[in-house]
PDB file of C-alpha atoms in Angstrom:
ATOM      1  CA  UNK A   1      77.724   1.559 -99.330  1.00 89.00           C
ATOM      2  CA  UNK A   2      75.608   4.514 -97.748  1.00 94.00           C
ATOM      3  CA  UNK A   3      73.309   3.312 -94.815  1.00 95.00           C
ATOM      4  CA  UNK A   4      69.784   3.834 -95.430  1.00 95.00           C
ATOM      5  CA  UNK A   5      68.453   5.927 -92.199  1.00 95.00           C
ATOM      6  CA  UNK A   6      64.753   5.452 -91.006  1.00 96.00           C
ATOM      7  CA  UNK A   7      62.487   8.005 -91.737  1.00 97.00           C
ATOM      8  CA  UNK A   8      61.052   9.508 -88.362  1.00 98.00           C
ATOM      9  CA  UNK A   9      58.175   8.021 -89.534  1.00 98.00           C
ATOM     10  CA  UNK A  10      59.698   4.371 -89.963  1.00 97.00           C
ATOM     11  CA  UNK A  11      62.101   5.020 -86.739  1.00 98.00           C
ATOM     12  CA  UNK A  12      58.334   5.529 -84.758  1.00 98.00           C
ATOM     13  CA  UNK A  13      56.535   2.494 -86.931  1.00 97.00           C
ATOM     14  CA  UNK A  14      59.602   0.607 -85.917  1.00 97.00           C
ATOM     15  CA  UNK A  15      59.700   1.393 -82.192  1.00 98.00           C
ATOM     16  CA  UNK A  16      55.839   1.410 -81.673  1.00 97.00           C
ATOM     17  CA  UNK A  17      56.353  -2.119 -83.077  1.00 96.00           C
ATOM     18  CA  UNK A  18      58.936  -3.133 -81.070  1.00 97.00           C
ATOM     19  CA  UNK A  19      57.038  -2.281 -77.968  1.00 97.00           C
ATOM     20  CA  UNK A  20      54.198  -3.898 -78.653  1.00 96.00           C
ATOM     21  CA  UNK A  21      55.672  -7.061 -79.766  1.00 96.00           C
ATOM     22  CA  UNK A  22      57.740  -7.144 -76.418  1.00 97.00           C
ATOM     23  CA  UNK A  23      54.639  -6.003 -74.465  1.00 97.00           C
ATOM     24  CA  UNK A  24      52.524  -8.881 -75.786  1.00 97.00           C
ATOM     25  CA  UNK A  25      54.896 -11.780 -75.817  1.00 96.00           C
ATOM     26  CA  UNK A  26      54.915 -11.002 -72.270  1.00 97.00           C
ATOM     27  CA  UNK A  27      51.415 -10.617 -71.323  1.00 97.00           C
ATOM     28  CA  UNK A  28      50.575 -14.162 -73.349  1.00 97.00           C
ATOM     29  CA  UNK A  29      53.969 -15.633 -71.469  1.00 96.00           C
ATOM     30  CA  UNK A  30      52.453 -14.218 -67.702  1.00 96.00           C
ATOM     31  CA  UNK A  31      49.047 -15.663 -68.286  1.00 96.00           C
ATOM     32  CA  UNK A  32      50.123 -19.193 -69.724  1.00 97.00           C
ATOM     33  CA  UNK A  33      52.233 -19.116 -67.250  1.00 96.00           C
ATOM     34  CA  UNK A  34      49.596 -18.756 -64.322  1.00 95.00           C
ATOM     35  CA  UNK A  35      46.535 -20.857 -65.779  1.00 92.00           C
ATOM     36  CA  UNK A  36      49.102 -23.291 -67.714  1.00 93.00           C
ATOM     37  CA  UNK A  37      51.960 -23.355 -65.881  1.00 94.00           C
ATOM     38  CA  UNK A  38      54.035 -23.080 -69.404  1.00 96.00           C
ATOM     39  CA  UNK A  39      55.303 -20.299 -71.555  1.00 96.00           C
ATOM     40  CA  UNK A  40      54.170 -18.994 -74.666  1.00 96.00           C
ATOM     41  CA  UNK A  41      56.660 -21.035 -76.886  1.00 96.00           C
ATOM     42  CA  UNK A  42      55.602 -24.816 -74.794  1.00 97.00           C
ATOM     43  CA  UNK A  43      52.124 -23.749 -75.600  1.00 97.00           C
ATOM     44  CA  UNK A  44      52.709 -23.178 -79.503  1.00 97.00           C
ATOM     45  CA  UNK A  45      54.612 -26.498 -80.016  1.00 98.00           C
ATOM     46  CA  UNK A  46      51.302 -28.616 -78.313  1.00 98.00           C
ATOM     47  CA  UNK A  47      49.082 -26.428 -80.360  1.00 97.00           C
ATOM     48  CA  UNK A  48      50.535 -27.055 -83.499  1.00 97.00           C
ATOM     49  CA  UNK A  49      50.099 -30.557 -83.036  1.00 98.00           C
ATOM     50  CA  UNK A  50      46.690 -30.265 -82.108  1.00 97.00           C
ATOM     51  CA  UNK A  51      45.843 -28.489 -85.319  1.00 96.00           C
ATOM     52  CA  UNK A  52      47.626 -31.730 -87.589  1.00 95.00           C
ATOM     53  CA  UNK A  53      45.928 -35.326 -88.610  1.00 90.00           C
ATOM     54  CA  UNK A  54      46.533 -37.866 -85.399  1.00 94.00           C
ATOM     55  CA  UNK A  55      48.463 -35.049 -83.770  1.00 97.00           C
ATOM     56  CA  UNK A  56      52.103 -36.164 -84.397  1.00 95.00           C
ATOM     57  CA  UNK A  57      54.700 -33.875 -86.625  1.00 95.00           C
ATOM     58  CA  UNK A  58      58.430 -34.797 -87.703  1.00 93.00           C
ATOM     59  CA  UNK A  59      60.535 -32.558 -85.410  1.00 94.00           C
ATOM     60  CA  UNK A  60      61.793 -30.780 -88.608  1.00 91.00           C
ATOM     61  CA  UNK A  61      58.340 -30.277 -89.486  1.00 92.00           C
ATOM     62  CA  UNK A  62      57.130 -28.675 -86.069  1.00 95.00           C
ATOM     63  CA  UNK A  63      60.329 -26.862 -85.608  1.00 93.00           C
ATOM     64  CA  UNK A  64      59.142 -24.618 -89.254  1.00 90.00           C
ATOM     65  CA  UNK A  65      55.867 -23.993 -88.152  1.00 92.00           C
ATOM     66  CA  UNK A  66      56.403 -22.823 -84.857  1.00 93.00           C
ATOM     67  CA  UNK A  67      59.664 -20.493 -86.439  1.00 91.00           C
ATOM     68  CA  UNK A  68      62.282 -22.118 -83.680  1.00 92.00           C
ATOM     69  CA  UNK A  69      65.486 -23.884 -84.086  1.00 91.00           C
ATOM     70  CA  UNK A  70      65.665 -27.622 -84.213  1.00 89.00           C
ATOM     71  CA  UNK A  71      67.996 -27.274 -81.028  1.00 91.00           C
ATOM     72  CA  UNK A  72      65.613 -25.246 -78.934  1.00 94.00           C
ATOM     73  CA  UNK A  73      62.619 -27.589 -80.599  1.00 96.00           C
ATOM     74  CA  UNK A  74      64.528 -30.467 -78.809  1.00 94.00           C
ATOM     75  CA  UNK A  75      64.884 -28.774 -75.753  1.00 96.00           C
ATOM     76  CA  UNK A  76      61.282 -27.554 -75.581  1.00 97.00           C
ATOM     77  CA  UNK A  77      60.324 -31.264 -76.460  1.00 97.00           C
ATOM     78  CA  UNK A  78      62.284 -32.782 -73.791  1.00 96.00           C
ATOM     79  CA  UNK A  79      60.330 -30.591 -71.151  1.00 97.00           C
ATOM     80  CA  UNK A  80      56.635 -31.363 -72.533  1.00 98.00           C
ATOM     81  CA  UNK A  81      58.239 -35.099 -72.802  1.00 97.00           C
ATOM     82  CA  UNK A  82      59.360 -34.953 -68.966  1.00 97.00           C
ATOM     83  CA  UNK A  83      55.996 -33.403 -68.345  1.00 97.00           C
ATOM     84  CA  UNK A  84      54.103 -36.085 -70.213  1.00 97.00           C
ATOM     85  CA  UNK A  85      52.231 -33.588 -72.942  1.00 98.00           C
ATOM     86  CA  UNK A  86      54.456 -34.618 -75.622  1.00 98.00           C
ATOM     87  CA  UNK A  87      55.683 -38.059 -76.282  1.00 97.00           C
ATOM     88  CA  UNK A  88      58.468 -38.784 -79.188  1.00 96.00           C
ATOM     89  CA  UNK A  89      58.677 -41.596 -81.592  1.00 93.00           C
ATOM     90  CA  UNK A  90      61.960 -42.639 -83.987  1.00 90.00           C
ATOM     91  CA  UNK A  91      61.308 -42.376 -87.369  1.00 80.00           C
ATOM     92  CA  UNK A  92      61.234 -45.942 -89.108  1.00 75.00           C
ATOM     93  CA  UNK A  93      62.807 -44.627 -93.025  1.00 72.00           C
ATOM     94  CA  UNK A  94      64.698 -42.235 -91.275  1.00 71.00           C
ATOM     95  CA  UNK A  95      67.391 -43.295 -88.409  1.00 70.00           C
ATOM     96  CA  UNK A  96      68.050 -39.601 -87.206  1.00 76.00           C
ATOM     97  CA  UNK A  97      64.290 -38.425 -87.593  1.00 83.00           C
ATOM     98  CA  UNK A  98      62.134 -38.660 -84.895  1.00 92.00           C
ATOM     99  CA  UNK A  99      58.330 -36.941 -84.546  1.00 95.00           C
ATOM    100  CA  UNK A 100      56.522 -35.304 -81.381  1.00 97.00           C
ATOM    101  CA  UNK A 101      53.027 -36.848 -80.559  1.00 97.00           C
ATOM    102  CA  UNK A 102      50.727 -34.654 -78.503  1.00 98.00           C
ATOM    103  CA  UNK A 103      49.612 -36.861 -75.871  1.00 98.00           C
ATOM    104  CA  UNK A 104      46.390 -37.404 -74.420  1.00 97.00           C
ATOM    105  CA  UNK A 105      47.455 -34.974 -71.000  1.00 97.00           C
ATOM    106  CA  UNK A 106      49.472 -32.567 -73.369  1.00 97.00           C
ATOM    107  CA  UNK A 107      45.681 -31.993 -74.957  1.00 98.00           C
ATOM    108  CA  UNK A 108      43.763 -31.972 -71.849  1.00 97.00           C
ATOM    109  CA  UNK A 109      46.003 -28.684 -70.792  1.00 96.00           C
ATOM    110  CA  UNK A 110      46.167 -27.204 -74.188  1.00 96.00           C
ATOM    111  CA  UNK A 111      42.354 -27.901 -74.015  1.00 96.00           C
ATOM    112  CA  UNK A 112      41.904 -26.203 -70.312  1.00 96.00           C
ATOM    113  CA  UNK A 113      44.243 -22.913 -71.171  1.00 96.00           C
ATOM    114  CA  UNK A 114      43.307 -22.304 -74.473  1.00 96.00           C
ATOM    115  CA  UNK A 115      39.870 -19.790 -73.084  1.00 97.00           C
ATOM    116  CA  UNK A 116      42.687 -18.178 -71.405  1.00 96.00           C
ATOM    117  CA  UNK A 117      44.750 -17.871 -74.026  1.00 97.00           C
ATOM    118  CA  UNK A 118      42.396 -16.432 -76.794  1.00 97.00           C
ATOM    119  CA  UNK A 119      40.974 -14.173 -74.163  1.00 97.00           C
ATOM    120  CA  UNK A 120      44.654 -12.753 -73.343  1.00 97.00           C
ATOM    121  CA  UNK A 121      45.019 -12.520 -77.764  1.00 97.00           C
ATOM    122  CA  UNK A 122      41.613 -10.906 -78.023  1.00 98.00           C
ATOM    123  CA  UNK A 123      42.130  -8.169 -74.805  1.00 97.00           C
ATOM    124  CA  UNK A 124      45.557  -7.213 -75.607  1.00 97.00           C
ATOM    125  CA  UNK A 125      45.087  -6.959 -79.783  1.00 97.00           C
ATOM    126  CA  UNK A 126      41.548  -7.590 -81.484  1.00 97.00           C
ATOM    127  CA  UNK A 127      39.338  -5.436 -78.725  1.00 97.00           C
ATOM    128  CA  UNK A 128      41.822  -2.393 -79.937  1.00 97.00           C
ATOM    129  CA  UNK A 129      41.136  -2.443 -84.217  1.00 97.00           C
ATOM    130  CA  UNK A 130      38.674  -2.470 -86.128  1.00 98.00           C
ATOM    131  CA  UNK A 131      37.534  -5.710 -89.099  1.00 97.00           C
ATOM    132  CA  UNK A 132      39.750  -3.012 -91.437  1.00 98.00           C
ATOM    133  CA  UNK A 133      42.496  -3.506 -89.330  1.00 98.00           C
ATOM    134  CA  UNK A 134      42.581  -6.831 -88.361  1.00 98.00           C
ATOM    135  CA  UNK A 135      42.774  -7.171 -92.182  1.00 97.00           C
ATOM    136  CA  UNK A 136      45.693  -4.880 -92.448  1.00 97.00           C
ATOM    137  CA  UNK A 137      47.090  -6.978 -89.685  1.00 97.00           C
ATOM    138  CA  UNK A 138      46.954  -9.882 -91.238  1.00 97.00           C
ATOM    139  CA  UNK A 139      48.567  -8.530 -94.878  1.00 97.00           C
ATOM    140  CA  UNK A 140      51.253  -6.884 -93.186  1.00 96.00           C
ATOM    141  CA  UNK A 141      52.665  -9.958 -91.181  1.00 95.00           C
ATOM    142  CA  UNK A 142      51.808 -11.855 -94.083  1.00 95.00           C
ATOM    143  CA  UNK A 143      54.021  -9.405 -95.985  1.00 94.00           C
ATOM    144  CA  UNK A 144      57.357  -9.687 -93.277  1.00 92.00           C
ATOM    145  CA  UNK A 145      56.806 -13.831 -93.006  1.00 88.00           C
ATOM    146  CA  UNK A 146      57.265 -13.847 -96.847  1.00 89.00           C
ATOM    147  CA  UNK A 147      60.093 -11.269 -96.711  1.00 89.00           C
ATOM    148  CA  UNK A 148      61.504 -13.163 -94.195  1.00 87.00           C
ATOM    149  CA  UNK A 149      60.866 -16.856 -94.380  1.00 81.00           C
ATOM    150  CA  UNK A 150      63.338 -17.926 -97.523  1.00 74.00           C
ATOM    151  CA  UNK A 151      65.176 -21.636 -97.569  1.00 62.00           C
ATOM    152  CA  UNK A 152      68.472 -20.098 -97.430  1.00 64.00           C
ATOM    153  CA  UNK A 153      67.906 -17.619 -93.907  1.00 61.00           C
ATOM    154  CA  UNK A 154      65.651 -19.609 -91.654  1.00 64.00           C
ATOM    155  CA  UNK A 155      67.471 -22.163 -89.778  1.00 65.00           C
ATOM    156  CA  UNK A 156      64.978 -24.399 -89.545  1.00 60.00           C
ATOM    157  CA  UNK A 157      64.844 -25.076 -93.910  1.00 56.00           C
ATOM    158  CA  UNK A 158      68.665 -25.413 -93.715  1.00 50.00           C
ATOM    159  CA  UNK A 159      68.469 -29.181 -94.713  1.00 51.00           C
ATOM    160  CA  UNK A 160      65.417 -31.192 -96.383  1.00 47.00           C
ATOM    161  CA  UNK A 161      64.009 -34.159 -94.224  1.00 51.00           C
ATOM    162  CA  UNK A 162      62.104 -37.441 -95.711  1.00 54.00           C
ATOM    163  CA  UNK A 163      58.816 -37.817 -94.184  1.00 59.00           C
ATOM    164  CA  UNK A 164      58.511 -40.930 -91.695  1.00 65.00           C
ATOM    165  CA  UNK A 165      56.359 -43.378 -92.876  1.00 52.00           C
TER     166      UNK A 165
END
């Protein structure tokens, strides 16, 4: 099999990416950390459950949409558990299921650092490109997730769950 080089064009696309991927996850990290006292990642997992109905997810569930492990999910729960932003419940059809509820505090601080947040998103990305843009934006990370996100390769699909009722 012959190895398919970058072009210099892709090599550049490719490292310009790679910066700027590194270079954001760390400005968002820095200022949840300050105002939030949390990083990026503890911040995702109490947002996602503030965007579902009564703000509780099967840990299988949360682990897909915020693209994580079910082992680093766990950890990640135990700390916003310890902290008392996230509380979890056993799931009653399902002995080994169990699902995250956002708690009352968890919202109040996802509530008080999400101005923050969004500012931090719309300084370091949106002030730079234009509506085009933020359209191509959107189709090309569309475009990898797809590429990307398949049953077999993301660890997180590796094994169906019932839903708790």
């Amino acid at each position: 099999m012959t190895t398919r080089w970058l072009t210099t064009e892709e090599q550049r696309a490719w490292r310009a990416y790679i910066a700027a991927m590194h270079l954001l996850e760390d400005a968002i990290d820095r200022q949840l950390q300050q105002e939030a006292g949390m990083p990026h990642l503890y911040y995702s997992i109490l947002a996602n459950l503030s965007d579902v109905p009564d703000h509780r997810l099967r840990m299988t569930d949360l682990a897909e949409k915020a693209k994580i492990t079910r082992s680093r999910l766990t950890y990640a729960v135990t700390r916003l558990e310890k902290d008392g932003l996230v509380r979890r419940e056993g799931c009653p059809s399902d002995k080994r299921g169990s699902t995250a509820i956002l708690t009352d505090e968890g919202m109040a601080v996802l509530e008080r650092s999400a101005p923050g947040h969004v500012e931090t998103v719309r300084a370091a990305i949106f002030e730079h490109l234009t509506p085009e843009q933020v359209g191509q934006l959107e189709e090309i990370s569309t475009g990898i997730v797809r590429a990307l996100e398949t049953p077999e390769d993301v660890p997180w699909r590796r094994r169906s769950s019932p839903q708790c009722s």
